[in-house]
Coordinates of C-alpha atoms in Angstrom, one line a residue:
X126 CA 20.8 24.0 -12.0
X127 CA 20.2 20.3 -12.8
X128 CA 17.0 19.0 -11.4
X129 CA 17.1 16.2 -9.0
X130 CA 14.5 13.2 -8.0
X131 CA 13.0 15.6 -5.0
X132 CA 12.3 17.7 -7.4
X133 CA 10.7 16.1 -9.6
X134 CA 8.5 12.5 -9.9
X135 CA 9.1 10.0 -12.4
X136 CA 7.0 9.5 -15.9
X137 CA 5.5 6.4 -15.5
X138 CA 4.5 7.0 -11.3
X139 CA 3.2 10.1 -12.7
X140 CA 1.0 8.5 -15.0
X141 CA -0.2 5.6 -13.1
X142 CA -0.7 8.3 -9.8
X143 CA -2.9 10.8 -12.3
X144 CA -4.7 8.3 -14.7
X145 CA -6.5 5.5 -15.3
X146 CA -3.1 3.6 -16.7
X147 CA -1.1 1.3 -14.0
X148 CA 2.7 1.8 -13.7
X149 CA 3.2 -1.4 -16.3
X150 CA 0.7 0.3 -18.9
X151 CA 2.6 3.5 -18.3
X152 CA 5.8 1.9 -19.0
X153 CA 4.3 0.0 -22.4
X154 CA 3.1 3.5 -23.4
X155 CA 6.7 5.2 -22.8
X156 CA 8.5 2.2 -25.1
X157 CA 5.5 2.8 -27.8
X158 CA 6.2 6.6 -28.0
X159 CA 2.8 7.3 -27.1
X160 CA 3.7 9.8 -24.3
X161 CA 4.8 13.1 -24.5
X162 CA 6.5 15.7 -22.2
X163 CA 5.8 19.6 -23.1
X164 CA 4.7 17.9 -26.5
X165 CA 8.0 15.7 -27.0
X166 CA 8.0 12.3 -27.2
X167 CA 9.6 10.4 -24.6
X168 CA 11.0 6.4 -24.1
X169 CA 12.5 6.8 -20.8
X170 CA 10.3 5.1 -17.7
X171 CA 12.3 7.2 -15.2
X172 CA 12.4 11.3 -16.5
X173 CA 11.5 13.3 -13.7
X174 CA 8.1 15.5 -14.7
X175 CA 8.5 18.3 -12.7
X176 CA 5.5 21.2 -11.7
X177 CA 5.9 22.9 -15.2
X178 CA 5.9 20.3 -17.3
X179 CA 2.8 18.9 -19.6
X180 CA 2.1 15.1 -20.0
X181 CA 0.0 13.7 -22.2
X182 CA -0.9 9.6 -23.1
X183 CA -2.3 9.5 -26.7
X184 CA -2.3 13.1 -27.2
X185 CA -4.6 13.4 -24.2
X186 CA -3.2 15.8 -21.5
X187 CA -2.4 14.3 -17.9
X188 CA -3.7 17.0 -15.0
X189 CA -2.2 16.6 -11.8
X190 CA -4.9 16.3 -9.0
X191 CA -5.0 19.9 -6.7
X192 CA -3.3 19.7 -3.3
X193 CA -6.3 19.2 -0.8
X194 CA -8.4 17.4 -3.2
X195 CA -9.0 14.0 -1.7
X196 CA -11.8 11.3 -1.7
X197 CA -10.8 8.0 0.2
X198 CA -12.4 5.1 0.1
X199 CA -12.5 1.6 2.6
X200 CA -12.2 -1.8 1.0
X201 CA -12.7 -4.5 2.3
X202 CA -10.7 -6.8 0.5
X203 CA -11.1 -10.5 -0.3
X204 CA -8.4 -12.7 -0.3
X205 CA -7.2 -14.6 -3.7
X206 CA -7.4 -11.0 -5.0
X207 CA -4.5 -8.9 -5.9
X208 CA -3.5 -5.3 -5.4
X209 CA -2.3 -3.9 -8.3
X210 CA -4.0 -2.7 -11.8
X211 CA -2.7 -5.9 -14.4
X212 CA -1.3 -8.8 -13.8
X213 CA 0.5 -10.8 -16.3
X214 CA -0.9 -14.1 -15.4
X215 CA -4.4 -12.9 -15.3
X216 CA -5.2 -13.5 -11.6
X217 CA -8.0 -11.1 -10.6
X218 CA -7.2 -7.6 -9.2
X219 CA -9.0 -5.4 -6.9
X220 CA -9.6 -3.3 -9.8
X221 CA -11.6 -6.3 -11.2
X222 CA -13.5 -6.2 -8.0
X223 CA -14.2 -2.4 -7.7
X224 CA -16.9 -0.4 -9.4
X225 CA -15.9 1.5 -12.4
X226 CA -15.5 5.0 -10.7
X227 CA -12.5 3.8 -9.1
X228 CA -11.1 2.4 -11.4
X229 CA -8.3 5.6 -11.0
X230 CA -7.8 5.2 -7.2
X231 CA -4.6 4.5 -5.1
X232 CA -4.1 1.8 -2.9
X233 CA -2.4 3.1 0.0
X234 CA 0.4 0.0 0.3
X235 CA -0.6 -3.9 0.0
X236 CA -2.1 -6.8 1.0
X237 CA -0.9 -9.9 -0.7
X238 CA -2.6 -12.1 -2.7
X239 CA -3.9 -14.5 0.9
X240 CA -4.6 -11.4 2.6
X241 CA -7.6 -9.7 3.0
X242 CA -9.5 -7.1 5.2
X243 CA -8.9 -3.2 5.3
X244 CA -7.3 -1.4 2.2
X245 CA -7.7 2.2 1.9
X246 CA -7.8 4.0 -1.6
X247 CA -7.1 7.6 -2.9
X248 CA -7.6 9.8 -5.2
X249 CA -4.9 11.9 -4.3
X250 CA -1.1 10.3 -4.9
X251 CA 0.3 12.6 -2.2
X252 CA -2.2 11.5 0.3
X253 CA -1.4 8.0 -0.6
X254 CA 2.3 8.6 -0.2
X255 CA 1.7 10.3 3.4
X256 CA 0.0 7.1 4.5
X257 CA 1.8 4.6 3.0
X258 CA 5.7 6.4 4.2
X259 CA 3.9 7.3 7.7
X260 CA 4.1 5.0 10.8
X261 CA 0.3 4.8 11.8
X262 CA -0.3 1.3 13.5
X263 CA -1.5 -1.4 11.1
X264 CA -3.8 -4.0 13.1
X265 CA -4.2 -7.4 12.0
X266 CA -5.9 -10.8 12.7
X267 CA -3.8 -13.5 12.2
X268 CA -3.8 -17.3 12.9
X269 CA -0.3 -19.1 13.0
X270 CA 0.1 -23.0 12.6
X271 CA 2.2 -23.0 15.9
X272 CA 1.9 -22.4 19.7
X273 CA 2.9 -19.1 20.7
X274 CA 6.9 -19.3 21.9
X275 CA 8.9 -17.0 23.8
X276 CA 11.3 -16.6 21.2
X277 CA 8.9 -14.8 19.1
X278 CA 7.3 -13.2 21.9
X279 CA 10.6 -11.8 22.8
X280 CA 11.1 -10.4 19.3
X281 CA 7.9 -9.2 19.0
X282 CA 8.5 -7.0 22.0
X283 CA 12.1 -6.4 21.2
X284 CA 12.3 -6.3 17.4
X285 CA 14.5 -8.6 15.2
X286 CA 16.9 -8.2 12.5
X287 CA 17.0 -11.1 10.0
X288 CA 20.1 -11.6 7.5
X289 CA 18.2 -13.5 5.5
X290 CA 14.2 -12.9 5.4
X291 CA 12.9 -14.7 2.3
X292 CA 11.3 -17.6 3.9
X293 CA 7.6 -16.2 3.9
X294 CA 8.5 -13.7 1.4
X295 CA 7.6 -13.9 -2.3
X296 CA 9.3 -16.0 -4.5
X297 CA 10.2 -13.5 -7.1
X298 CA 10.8 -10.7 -4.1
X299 CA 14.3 -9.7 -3.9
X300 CA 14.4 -8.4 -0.8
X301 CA 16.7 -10.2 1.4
X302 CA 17.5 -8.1 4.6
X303 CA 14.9 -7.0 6.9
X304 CA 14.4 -5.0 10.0
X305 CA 11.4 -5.5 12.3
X306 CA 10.7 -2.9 14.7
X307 CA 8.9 -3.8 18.0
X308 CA 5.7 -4.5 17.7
X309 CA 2.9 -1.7 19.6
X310 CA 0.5 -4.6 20.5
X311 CA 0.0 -8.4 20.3
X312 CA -3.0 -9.8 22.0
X313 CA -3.8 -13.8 22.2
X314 CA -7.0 -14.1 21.0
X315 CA -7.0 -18.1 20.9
X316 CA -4.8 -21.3 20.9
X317 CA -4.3 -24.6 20.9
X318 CA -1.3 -27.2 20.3
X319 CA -0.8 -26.6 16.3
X320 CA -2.3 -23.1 16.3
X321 CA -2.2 -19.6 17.9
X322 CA -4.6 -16.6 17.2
X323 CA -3.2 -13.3 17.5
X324 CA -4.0 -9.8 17.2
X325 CA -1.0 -8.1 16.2
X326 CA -0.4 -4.2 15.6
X327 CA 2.3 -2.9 13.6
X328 CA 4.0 0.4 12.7
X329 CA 5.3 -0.4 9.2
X330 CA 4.3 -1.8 6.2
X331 CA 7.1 -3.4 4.6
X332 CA 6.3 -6.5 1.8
X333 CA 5.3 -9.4 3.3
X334 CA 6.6 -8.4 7.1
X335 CA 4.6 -10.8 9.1
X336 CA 5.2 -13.7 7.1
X337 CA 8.7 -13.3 7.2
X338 CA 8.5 -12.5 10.9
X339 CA 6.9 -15.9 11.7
X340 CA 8.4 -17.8 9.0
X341 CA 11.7 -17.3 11.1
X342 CA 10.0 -19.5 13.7
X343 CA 8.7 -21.9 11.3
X344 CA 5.6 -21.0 11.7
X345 CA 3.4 -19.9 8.8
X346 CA 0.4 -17.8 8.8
X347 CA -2.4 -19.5 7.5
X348 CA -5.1 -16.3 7.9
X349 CA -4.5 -12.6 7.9
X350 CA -6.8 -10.2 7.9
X351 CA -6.0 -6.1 8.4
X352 CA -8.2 -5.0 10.9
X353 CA -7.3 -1.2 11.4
X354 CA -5.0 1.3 9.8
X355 CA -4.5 4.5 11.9
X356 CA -7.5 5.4 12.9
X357 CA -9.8 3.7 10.2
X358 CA -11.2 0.4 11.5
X359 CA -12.8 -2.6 9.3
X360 CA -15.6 -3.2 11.7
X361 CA -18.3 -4.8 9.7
X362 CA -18.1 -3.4 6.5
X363 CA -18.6 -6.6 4.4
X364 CA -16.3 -8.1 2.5
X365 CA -15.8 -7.1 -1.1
X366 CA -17.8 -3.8 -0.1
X367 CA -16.7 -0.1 -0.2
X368 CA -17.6 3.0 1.9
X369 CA -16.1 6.7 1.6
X370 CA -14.6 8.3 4.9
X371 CA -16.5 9.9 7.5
X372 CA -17.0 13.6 8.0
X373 CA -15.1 12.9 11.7
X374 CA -12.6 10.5 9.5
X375 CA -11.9 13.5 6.7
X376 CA -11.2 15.5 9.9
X377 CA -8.6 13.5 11.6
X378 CA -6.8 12.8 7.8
X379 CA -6.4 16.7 7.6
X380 CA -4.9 16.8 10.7
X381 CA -2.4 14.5 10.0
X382 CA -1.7 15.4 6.2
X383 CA -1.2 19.1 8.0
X384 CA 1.5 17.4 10.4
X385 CA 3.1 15.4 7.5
X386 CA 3.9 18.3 5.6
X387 CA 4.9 20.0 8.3
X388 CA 7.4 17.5 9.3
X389 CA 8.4 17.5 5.1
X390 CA 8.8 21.4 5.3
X391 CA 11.1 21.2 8.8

């Protein structure tokens, strides 16, 4: 029977999920012939590795974490600081900002390179996939260079569907569609003539969804700061600091990673 992508994860997410190597590294690796699959070597980023298969990066074996193994971590993020493991202009990366032990940890989605506030982190790439697919709300400070206007109250309540959502988006983004679902809470929290505070609670995390959302207005959002994700809040962790989860925190995760693959197994 020929395997299939549910079956299976591909090389270079399996790498960057179960090493210290980022999905870019893995993919440099691959082309150098440095990684092997049951002790051949491979140059294709995307061949599934399946349950029974054997990795290894510079004939050093890649172990697949244990389902139910998880440490996760709160960051509070800075902005000017960007979520991913290398970038190719040299711009600092959380990973920059992080102590060395996590140097191996998952970001559970984004926050762009202005954002800052909540990110969690994993250990486990099947936790991280949980929370990233699932639709826990996402809070969010935000401050908009516009008064509030009942078209975008309207769509924040209704939703909105955008042909065309680039403005706000990132420049090399090629995402061009986009559908906003209502949102599940937005709270003024100050404004003036040129400006507009606003707690906002979301169910999705798709790239760059606010910005685009407002940019459709013409407004742009000059601060945003994630707040809250499910039932993790920022409070007054400081900024640039990490804590690990809460016994009652660990609690509530298991609960909802026994729902998830519940819902997976249905």
């Amino acid at each position: 029977m020929k395997k299939t992508e549910e079956q299976g994860i591909r090389l270079n997410k399996y790498i960057a999920h179960n090493s210290k190597y980022s999905r870019r590294e893995a993919d440099r690796l691959i082309e150098e012939g440095q990684v092997t699959i049951n002790r051949l070597p491979v140059k294709e980023h995307g061949l599934l590795v399946h349950p029974e298969d054997k990795v290894a990066v510079k004939g050093r074996p890649i172990h697949p974490r244990k389902r139910g193994e998880v440490t996760m971590v709160v960051y509070n993020k800075p902005r000017g600081v960007l979520v991913t493991k290398r970038d190719d202009r040299g711009r600092a990366t959380i990973y920059h900002k992080l102590p060395g032990k996590f140097r191996h940890f998952i970001p559970v989605g984004r926050l762009d390179y202005a954002s800052e506030g909540l990110l969690l982190l994993t250990d486990n790439p099947e936790v991280a996939e949980a929370l990233m697919r699932s639709k826990l709300p996402r809070s969010y400070n935000i401050k908009i260079d516009k008064a509030l206007s009942e078209e975008m109250l309207k769509a924040m309540r209704e939703g909105l569907v955008l042909e065309d959502a680039r403005e706000g988006g990132h420049a090399a983004s090629d995402i061009t569609r986009m559908e906003f679902a209502p949102f599940l809470e937005a709270l003024i929290r100050g404004e003036g003539s040129r400006y507009t505070k606003l707690r906002v609670t979301i169910t999705e995390g798709k790239n760059r969804e606010l910005r685009r959302f407002f940019a459709h207005f013409g407004a742009k959002i000059l601060d945003l700061k994630r707040v809250a994700f499910g039932w993790i809040e920022l409070n007054n962790l400081p900024e640039n600091k990490t804590r690990y989860f809460s016994r009652q925190e660990y609690e509530t995760l298991h609960k909802f990673l026994k729902e998830a693959r519940k819902n997976d197994d249905d």
